Tab-separated table of C-alpha atoms in Angstrom:
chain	number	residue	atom	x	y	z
A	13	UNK	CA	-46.635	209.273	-14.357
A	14	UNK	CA	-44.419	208.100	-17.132
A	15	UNK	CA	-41.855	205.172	-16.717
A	16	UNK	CA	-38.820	206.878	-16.001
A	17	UNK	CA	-40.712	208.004	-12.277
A	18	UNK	CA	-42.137	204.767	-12.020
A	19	UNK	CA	-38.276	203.547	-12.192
A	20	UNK	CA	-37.139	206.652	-10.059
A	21	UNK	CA	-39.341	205.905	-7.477
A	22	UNK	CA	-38.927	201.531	-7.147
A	23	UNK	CA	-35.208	202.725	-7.263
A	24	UNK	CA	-35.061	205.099	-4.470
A	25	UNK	CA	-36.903	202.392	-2.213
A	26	UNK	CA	-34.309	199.546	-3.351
A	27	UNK	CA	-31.548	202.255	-2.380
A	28	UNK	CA	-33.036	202.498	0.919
A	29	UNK	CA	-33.291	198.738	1.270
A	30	UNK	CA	-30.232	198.016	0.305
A	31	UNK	CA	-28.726	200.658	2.899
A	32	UNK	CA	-30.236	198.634	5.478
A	33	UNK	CA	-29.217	195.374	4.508
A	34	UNK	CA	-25.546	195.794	4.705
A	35	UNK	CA	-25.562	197.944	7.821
A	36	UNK	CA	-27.357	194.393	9.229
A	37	UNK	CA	-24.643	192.331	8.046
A	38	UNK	CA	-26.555	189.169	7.045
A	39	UNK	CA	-26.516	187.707	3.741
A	40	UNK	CA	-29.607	187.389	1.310
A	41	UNK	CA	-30.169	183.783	2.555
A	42	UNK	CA	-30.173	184.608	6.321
A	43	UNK	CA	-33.043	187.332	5.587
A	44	UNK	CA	-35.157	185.127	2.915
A	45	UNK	CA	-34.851	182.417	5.776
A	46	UNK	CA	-36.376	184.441	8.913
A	47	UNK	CA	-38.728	185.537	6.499
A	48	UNK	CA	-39.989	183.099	4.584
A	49	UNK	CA	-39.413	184.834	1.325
A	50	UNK	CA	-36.441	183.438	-1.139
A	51	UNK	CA	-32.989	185.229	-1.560
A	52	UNK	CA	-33.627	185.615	-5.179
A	53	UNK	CA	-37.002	187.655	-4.083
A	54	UNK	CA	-35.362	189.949	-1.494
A	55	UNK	CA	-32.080	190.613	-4.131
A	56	UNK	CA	-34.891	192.244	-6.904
A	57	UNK	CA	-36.312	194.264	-3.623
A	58	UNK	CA	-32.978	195.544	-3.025
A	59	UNK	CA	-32.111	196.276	-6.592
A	60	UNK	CA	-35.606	198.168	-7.446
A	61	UNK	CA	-36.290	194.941	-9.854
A	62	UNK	CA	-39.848	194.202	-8.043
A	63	UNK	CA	-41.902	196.044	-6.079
A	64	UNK	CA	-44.005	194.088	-3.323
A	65	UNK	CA	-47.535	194.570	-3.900
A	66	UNK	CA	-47.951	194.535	0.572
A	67	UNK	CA	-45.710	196.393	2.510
A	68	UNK	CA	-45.388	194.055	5.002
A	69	UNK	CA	-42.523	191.768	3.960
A	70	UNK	CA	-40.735	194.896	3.564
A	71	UNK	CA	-41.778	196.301	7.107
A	72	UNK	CA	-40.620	192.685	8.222
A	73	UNK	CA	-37.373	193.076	6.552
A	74	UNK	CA	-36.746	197.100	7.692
A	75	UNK	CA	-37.183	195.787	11.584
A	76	UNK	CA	-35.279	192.779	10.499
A	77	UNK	CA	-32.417	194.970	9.744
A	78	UNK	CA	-33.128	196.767	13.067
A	79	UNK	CA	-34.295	200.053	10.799
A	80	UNK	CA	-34.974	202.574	12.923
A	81	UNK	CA	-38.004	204.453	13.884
A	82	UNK	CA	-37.575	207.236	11.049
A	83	UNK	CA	-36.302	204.540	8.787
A	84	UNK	CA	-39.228	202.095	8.985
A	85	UNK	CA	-41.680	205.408	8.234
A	86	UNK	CA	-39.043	206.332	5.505
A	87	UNK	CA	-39.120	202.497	3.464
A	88	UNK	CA	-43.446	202.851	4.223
A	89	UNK	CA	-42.957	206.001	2.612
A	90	UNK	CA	-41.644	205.575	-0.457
A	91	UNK	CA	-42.975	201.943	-0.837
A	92	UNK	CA	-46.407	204.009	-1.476
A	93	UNK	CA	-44.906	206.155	-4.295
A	94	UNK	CA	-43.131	202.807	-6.013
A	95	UNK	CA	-46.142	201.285	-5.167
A	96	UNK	CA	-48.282	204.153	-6.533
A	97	UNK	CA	-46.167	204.600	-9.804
A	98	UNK	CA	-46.250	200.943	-10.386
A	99	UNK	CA	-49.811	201.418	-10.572
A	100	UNK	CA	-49.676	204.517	-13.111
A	101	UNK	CA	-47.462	202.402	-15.206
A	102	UNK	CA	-49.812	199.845	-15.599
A	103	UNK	CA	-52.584	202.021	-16.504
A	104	UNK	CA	-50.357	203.772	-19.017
A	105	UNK	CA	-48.943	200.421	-20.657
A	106	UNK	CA	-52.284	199.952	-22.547
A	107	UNK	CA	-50.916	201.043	-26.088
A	108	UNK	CA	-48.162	199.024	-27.796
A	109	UNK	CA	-44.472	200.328	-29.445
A	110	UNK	CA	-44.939	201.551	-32.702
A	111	UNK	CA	-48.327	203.444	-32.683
A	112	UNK	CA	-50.199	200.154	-32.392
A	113	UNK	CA	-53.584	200.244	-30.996
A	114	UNK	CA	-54.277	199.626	-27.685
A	115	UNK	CA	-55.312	196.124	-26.569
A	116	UNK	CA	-59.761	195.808	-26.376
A	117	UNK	CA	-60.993	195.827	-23.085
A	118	UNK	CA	-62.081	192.308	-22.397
A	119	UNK	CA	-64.907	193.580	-20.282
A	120	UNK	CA	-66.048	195.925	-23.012
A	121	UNK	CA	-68.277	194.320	-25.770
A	122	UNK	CA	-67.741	194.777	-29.393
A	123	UNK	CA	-69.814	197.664	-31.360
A	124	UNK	CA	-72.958	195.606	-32.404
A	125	UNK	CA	-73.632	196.017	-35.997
A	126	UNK	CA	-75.878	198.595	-37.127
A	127	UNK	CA	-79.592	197.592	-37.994
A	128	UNK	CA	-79.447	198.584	-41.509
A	129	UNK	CA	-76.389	196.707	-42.186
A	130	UNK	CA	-78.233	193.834	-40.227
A	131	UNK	CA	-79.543	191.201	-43.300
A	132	UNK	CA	-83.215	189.636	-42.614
A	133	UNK	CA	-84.018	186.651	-43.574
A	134	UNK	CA	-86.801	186.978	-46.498
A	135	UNK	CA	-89.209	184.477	-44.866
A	136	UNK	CA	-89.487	186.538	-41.323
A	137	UNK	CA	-93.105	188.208	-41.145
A	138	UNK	CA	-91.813	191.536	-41.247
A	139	UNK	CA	-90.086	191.375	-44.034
A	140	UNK	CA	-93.698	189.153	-45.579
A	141	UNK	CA	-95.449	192.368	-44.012
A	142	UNK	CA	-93.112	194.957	-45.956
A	143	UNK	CA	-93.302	193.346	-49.163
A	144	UNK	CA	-97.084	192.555	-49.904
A	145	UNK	CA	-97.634	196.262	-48.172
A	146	UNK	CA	-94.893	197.467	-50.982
A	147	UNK	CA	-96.659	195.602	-53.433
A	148	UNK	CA	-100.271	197.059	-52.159
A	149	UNK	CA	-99.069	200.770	-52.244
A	150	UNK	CA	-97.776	200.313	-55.976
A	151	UNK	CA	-101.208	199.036	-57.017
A	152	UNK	CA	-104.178	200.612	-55.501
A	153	UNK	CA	-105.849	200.499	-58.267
A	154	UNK	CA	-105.375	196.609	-59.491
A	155	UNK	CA	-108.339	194.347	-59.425
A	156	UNK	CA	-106.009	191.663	-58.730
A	157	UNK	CA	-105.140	193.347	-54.702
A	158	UNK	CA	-105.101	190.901	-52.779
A	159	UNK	CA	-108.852	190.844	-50.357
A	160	UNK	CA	-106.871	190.850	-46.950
A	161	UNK	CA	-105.574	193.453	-46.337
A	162	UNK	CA	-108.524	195.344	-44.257
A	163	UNK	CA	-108.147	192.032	-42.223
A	164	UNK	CA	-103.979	193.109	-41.917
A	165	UNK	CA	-104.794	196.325	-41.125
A	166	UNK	CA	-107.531	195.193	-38.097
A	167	UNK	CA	-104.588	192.842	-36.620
A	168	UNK	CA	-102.208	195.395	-36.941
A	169	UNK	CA	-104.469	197.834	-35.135
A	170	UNK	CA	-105.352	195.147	-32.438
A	171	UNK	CA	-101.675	194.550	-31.981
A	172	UNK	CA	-101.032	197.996	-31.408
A	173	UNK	CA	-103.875	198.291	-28.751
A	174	UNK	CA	-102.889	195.651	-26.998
A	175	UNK	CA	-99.027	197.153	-26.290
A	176	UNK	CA	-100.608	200.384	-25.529
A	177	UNK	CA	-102.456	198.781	-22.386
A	178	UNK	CA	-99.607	196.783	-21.662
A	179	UNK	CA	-97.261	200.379	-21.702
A	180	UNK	CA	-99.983	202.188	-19.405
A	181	UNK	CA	-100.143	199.377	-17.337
A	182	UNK	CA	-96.538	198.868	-16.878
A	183	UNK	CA	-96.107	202.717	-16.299
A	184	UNK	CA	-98.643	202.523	-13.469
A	185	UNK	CA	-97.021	200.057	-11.516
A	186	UNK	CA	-93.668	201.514	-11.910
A	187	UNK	CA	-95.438	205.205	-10.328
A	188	UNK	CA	-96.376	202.765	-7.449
A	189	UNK	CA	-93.251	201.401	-6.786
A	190	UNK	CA	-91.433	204.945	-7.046
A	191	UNK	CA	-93.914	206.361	-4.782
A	192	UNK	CA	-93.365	203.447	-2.228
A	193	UNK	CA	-89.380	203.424	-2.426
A	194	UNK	CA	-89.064	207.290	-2.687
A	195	UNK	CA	-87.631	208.153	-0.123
A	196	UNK	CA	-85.517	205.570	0.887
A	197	UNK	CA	-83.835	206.058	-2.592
A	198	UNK	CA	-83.115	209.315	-1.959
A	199	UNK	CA	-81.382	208.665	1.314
A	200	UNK	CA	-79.231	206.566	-0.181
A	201	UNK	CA	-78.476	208.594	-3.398
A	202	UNK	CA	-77.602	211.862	-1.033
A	203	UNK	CA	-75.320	209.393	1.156
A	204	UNK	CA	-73.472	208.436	-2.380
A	205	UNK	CA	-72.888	212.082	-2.949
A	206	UNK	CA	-70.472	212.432	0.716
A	207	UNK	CA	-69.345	215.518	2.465
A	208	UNK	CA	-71.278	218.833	0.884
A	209	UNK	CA	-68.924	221.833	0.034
A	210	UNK	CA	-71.041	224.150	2.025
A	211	UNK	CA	-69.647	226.713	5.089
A	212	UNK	CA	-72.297	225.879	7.254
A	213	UNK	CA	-71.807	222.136	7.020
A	214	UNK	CA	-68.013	222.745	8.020
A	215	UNK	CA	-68.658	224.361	11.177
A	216	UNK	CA	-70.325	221.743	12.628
A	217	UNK	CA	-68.876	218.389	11.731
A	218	UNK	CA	-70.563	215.335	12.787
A	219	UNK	CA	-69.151	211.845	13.031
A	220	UNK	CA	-71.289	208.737	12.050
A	221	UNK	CA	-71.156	205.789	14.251
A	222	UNK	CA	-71.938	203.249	11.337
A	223	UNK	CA	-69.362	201.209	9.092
A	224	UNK	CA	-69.512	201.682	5.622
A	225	UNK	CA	-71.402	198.772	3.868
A	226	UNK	CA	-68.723	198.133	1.582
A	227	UNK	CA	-66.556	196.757	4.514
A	228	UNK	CA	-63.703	199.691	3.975
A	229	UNK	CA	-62.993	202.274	6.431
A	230	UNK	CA	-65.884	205.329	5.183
A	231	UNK	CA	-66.251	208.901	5.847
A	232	UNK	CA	-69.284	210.682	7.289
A	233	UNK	CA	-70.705	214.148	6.404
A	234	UNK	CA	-71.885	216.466	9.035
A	235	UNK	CA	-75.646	215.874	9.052
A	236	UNK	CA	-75.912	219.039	11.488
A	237	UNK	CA	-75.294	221.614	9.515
A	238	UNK	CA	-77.565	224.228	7.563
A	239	UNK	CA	-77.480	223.408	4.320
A	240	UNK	CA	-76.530	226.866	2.497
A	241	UNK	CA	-75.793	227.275	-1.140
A	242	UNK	CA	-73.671	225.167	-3.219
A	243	UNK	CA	-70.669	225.846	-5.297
A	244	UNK	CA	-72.320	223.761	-8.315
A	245	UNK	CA	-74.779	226.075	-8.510
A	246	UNK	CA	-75.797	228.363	-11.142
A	247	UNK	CA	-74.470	231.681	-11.050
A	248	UNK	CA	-75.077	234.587	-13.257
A	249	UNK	CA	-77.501	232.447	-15.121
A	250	UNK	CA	-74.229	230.223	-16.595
A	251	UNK	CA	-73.969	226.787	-14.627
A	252	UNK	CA	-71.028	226.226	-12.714
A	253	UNK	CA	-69.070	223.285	-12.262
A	254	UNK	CA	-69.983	220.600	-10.380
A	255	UNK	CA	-68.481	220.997	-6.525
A	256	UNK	CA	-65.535	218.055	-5.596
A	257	UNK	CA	-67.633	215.510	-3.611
A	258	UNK	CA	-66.021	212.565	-1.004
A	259	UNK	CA	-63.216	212.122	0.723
A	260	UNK	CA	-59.982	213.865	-1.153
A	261	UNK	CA	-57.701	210.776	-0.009
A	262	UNK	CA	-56.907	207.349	-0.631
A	263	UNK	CA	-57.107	205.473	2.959
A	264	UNK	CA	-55.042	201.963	3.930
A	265	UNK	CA	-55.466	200.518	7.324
A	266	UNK	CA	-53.795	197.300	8.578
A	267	UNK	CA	-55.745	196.564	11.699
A	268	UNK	CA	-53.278	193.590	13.073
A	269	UNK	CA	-50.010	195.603	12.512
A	270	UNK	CA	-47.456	193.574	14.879
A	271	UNK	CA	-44.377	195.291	16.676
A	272	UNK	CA	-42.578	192.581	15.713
A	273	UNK	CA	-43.110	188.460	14.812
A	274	UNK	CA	-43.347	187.522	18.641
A	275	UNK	CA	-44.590	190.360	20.162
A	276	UNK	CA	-48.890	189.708	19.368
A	277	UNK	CA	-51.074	187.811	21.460
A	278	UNK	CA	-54.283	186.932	21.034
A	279	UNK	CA	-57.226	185.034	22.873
A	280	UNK	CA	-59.348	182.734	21.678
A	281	UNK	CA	-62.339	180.443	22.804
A	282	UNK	CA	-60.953	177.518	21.756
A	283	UNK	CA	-58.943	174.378	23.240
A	284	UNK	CA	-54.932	174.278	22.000
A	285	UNK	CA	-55.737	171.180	19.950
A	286	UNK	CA	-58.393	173.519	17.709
A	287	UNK	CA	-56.248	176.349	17.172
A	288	UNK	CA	-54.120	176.848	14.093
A	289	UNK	CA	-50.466	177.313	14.056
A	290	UNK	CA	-49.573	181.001	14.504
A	291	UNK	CA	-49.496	183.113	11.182
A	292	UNK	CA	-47.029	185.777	9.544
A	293	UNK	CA	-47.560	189.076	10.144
A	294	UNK	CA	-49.483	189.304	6.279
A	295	UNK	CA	-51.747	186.159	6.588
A	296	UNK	CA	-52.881	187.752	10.526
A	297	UNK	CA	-56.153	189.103	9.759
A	298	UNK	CA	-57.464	185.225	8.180
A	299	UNK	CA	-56.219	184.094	10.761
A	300	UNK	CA	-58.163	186.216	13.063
A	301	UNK	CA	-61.379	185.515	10.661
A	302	UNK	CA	-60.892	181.917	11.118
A	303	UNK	CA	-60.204	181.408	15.116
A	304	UNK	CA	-62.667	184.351	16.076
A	305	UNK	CA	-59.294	185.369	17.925
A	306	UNK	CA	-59.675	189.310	19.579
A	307	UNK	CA	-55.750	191.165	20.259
A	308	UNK	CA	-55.075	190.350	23.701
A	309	UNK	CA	-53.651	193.457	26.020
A	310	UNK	CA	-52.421	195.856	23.234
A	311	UNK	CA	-53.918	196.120	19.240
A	312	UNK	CA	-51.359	198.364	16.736
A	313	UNK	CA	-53.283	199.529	13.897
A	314	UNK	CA	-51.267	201.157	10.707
A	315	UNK	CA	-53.303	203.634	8.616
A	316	UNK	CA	-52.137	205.516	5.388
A	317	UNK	CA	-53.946	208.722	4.095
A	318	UNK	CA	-52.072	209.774	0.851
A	319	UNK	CA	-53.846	212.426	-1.243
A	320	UNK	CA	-55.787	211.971	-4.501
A	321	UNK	CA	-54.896	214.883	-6.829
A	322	UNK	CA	-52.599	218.235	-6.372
A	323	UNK	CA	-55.122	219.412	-3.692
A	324	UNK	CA	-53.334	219.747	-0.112
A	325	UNK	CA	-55.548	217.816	2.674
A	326	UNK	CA	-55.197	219.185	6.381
A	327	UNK	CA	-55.814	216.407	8.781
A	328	UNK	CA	-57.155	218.102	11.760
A	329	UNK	CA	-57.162	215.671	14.820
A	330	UNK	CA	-57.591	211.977	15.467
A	331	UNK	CA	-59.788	210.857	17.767
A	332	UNK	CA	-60.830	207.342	19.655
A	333	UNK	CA	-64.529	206.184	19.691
A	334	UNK	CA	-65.297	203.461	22.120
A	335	UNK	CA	-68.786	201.461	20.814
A	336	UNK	CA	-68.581	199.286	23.958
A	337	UNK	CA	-66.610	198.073	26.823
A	338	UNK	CA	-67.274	195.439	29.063
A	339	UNK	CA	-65.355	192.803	31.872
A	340	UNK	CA	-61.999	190.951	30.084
A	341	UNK	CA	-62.915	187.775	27.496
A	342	UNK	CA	-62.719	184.809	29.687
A	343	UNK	CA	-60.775	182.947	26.782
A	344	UNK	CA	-57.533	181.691	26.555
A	345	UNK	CA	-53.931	183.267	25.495
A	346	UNK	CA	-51.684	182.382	22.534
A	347	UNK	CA	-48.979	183.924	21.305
A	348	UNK	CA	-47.596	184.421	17.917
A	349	UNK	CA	-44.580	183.034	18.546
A	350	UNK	CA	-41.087	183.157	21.338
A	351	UNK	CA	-37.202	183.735	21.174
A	352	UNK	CA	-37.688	186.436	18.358
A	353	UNK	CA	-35.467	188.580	20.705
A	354	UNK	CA	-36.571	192.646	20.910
A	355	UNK	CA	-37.864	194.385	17.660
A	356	UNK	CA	-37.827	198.203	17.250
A	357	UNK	CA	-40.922	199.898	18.645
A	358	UNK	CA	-42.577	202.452	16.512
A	359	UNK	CA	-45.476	204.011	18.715
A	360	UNK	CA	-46.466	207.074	17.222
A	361	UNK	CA	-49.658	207.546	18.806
A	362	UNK	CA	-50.779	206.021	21.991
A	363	UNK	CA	-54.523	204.980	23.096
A	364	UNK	CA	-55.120	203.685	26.864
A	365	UNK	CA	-58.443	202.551	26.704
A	366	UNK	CA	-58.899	202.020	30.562
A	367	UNK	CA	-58.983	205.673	30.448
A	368	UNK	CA	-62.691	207.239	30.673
A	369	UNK	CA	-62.321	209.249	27.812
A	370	UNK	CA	-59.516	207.202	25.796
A	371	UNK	CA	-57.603	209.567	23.682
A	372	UNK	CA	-54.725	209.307	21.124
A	373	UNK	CA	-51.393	210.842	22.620
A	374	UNK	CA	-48.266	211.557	20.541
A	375	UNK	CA	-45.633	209.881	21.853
A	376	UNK	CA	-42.522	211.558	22.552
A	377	UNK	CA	-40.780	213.132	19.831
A	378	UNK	CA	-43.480	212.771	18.445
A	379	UNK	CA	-45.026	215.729	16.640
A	380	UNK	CA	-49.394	215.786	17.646
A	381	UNK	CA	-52.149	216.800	14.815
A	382	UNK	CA	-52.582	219.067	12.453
A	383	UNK	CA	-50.526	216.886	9.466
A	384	UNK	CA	-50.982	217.479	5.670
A	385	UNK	CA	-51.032	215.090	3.104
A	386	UNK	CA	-50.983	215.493	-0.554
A	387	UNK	CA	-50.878	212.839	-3.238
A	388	UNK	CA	-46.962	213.204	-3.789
A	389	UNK	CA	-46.556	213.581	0.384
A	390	UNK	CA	-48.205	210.739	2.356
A	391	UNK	CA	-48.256	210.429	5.667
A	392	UNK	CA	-48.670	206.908	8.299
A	393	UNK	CA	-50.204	206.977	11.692
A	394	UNK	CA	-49.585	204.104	14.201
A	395	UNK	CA	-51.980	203.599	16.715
A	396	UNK	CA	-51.094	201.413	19.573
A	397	UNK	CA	-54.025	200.909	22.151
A	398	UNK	CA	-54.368	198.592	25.037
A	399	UNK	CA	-56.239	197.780	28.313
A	400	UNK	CA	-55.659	195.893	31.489
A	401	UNK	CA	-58.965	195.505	32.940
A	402	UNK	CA	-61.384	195.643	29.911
A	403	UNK	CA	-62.736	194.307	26.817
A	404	UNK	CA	-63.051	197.342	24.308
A	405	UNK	CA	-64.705	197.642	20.829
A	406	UNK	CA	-63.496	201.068	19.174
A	407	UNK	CA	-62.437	202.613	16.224
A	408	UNK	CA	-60.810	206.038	15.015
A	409	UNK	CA	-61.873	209.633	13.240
A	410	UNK	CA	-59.488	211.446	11.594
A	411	UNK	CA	-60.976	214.914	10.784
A	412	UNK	CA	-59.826	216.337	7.797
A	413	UNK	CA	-60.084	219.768	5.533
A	414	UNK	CA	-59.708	220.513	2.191
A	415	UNK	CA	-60.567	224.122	1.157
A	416	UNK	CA	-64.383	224.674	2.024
A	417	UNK	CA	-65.028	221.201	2.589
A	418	UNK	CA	-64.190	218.859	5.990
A	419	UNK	CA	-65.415	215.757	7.346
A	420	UNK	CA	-64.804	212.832	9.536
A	421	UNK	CA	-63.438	210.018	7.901
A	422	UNK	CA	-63.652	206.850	10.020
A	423	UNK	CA	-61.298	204.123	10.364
A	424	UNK	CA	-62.285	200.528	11.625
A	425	UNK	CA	-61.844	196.837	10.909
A	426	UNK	CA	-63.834	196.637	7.426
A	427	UNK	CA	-67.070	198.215	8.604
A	428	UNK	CA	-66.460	196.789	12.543
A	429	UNK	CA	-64.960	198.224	15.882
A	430	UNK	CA	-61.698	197.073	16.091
A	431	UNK	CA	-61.784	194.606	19.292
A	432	UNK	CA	-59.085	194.665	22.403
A	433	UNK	CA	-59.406	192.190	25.626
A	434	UNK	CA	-57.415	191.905	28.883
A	435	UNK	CA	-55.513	188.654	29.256
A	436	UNK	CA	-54.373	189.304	32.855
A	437	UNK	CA	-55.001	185.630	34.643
A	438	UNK	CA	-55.534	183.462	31.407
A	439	UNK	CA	-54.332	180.059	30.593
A	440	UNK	CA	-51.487	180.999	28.339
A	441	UNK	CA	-49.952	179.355	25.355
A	442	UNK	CA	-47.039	179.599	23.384
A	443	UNK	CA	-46.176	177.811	19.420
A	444	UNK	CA	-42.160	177.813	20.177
A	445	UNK	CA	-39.905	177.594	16.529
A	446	UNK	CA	-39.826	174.063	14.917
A	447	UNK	CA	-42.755	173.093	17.374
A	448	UNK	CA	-45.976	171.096	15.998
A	449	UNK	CA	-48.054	172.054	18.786
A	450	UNK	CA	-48.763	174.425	21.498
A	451	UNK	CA	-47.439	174.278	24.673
A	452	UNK	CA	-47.942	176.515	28.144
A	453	UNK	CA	-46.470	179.716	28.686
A	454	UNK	CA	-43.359	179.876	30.268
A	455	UNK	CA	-42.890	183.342	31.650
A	456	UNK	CA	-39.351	185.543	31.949
C-alpha cells in the first residue's frame, strides 16, 4: 500500500473525527481534559496528522461526542485501515530517496568473510602441518626428510579414530532421544500446521476447549474428520502447491471494553484501603492483572476479524462456551467511577449467561450471522454478557469458511475464560471525581 492510501485512509478517519467534534460543540481543551489526552494530540487526530496506535482514546472520544451507534462502528472501522496502512507504510519506508540502499537489518548479522579470504596466522599447527607436508611431498626422495613423519601420520590417524567414535556415539544417542520424543513432536508439529484443506474435515468441525499457549485468542481444527486427500498433493506426477494453512484473518479482542467511563464494575477480594484508584478504559486489563478484579454483573468484549489477503472469509455463527459456573464471588463491588452522565450503548450481540444454554442474540436492528470479512472490509462484534445469580467462566467460537477450508477460531482472555460474577448484595464502593479514596455506594 503506497503512501498516498496510507494518507487517504488516516484522512478519511480525521474527516470523520472532525465531523463529530463540531456537531459536540466543545472545544479541543474540553475533550483533551475529560480525556486525559492534550488538545494538541486530539487536533493531529482530527486533522489525519497521527494515527493512535489503540483505538480506544478514539472510541472514548466518538462516545464523547455522543457518536452514534453506526458512527462509533464507522470511526472503529476505518481506524483499522489508517491503522493498517500506517503499518504498510512502515514496512515500505525501508529504502531511502534517491535509489539509496535500504538501511541493514540490525537483527541480521553481517556476511562473515569467506574462509579463503580468511588470513592464518603462520605459527597455527595447521598451517605447521601444511607446510612440512608441502615440503615432504616435493621431496620423497631427499635423504634429508625429516624421520617423523610415520609418527604424524599415526597421530593423524588416531585423531581421526577418535572423532569417528565420538560421531557414532553422538548419532546413537540422538536415535534415542528421537525415538523417545517422537511422537510428542509430531503432535505438536501437525498442531503448527492448523485447519487441513480437506472436505471431510469441513463437515464436521470441532471446537477445542484449550487456549492457545501463546496467550492470543487461537483457532482449532476439526480433529473429527476423515482425513481425505490434500490439495498439496502431487498430481499428475508434477507437485502442486502447497495448500493455505491457519486461520485466513487477523483477530483483535479487547476483553474489558466499557460502555462508557462509569458504567464498569468490578469485584474484588480486597479491603478499599488495598485497591488502586480506578483506571481508563486502555490501562483496564493491568488493572484487572493487578487487583485479581472479575467484571461484576455484565463483561463487553470487542473483537475484530479483518481478512489477511484478497480471499473473502464467511463467518458462519458465533457461539458461547461456558467452562464453569458456580454461586456469585463473595467479594466486594467497585466501580470505575460516578456522575459520567449516560454514554451511548452499542450492544450488538447479547449473551445471558443465567440461561442453560447461553447463546449470543443480535440485538435489534441488528443483523445475526453469516458476516464476511475481507482484508479491505473488516468487520467488529460486541459481545455484552451478564448474570444475576452466577459466577461464569466462558469464552466465544466464531466459525468461519474460506473456500474448502473452515474452522473454529476461539476467542478468550489471552489463553483464559473470560470471567463474569453477580454482585447482587455486595458491599459496594464508589472512587467519585477529584476523590483520593473510596467511599460507599450511594445508590439512585
Amino acid at each position: 500500500m503506497g503512501t498516498a492510501d496510507s494518507t487517504g485512509e488516516a484522512e478519511r478517519l480525521a474527516a470523520l473525527l472532525s465531523t463529530l467534534k463540531e456537531r459536540s460543540g466543545l472545544s479541543y481543551g474540553a475533550l483533551g481534559k475529560r480525556l486525559h489526552l492534550s488538545a494538541s494530540t486530539l487536533h493531529r487526530y482530527c486533522n489525519g496528522d497521527a494515527v493512535p496506535a489503540d483505538f480506544a482514546p478514539l472510541n472514548r472520544f466518538a462516545r464523547l461526542c455522543r457518536a452514534t451507534p453506526e458512527e462509533l462502528v464507522e470511526v472503529h472501522r476505518r481506524w483499522i485501515l489508517a491503522d493498517a496502512a500506517r503499518e504498510q507504510r512502515g514496512k515500505g519506508a525501508g529504502g531511502t530517496a534517491g535509489g539509496a540502499a535500504p538501511a541493514a537489518d540490525p537483527g541480521t548479522p553481517a556476511d562473515p568473510p569467506d574462509a579463503d579470504d580468511t588470513p592464518k596466522s603462520p605459527d597455527t599447527p595447521e598451517t605447521q602441518e601444511t607446510q612440512e607436508t608441502q615440503e615432504t611431498q616435493e621431496t620423497p626422495d631427499s635423504p634429508s626428510a625429516p624421520r617423523p613423519r610415520p609418527r604424524r601420520r599415526l597421530i593423524l590417524a588416531a585423531t581421526a579414530g577418535v572423532i569417528a567414535v565420538a560421531a557414532t556415539a553422538a548419532l546413537l544417542v540422538g536415535r534415542l532421544v528421537d525415538d523417545g520424543a517422537g511422537a510428542g513432536a509430531g503432535q505438536a508439529a501437525g498442531a503448527a500446521r492448523g485447519p487441513v484443506a480437506s472436505p471431510e474435515a469441513a463437515e464436521s468441525p470441532s471446537p477445542s476447549p484449550s487456549g492457545s499457549a501463546s496467550g492470543k485468542p487461537s483457532a482449532s481444527p476439526s480433529p473429527s474428520g476423515t482425513p481425505g486427500a490434500s490439495p498439496g498433493s502431487p498430481a499428475d506426477g508434477k507437485p502442486a502447491a502447497p495448500a493455505p494453512t491457519g486461520v485466513p484473518f487477523h483477530a483483535s479482542v479487547r476483553a474489558h471494553a466499557w460502555e462508557n467511563q462509569c458504567s464498569q464494575r468490578y469485584l474484588v477480594d480486597r479491603e478499599p484501603d488495598a485497591v488502586r484508584p480506578p483506571p481508563v478504559e486502555q490501562d483496564a486489563p493491568a488493572w484487572v492483572a493487578a487487583m485479581g478484579a472479575v467484571s461484576a454483573d455484565e463483561q463487553v468484549v470487542e473483537v475484530t476479524l479483518q481478512g489477511k489477503g484478497s480471499e473473502t472469509v464467511v463467518l458462519q455463527a458465533l457461539h458461547v462456551r461456558v467452562v464453569r459456573t458456580g454461586e456469585p464471588l463473595p467479594w466486594t463491588d467497585y466501580g470505575t467511577g460516578v456522575g459520567c452522565g449516560g454514554g451511548v450503548a452499542l450492544r450488538t450481540f447479547d449473551v445471558d449467561l443465567d440461561q442453560g444454554s447461553p447463546a449470543a442474540r443480535a440485538a435489534e436492528g441488528q443483523r445475526p450471522f453469516p458476516y464476511k470479512i475481507s482484508e479491505s472490509d473488516p468487520e467488529m462484534f460486541r459481545v455484552t454478557a451478564h448474570t444475576g445469580g452466577r459466577d461464569v467462566s466462558w469464552y466465544l467460537e466464531v466459525e468461519w469458511s474460506s473456500g474448502e477450508r473452515q474452522g473454529v477460531f476461539r476467542v478468550d482472555d489471552r489463553g483464559r475464560p473470560f470471567r463474569t460474577s453477580a454482585s447482587a448484595g455486595r458491599p459496594a464502593y464508589d472512587y467519585p471525581p477529584g476523590a483520593s479514596e473510596w467511599s460507599e455506594h450511594q445508590p439512585g
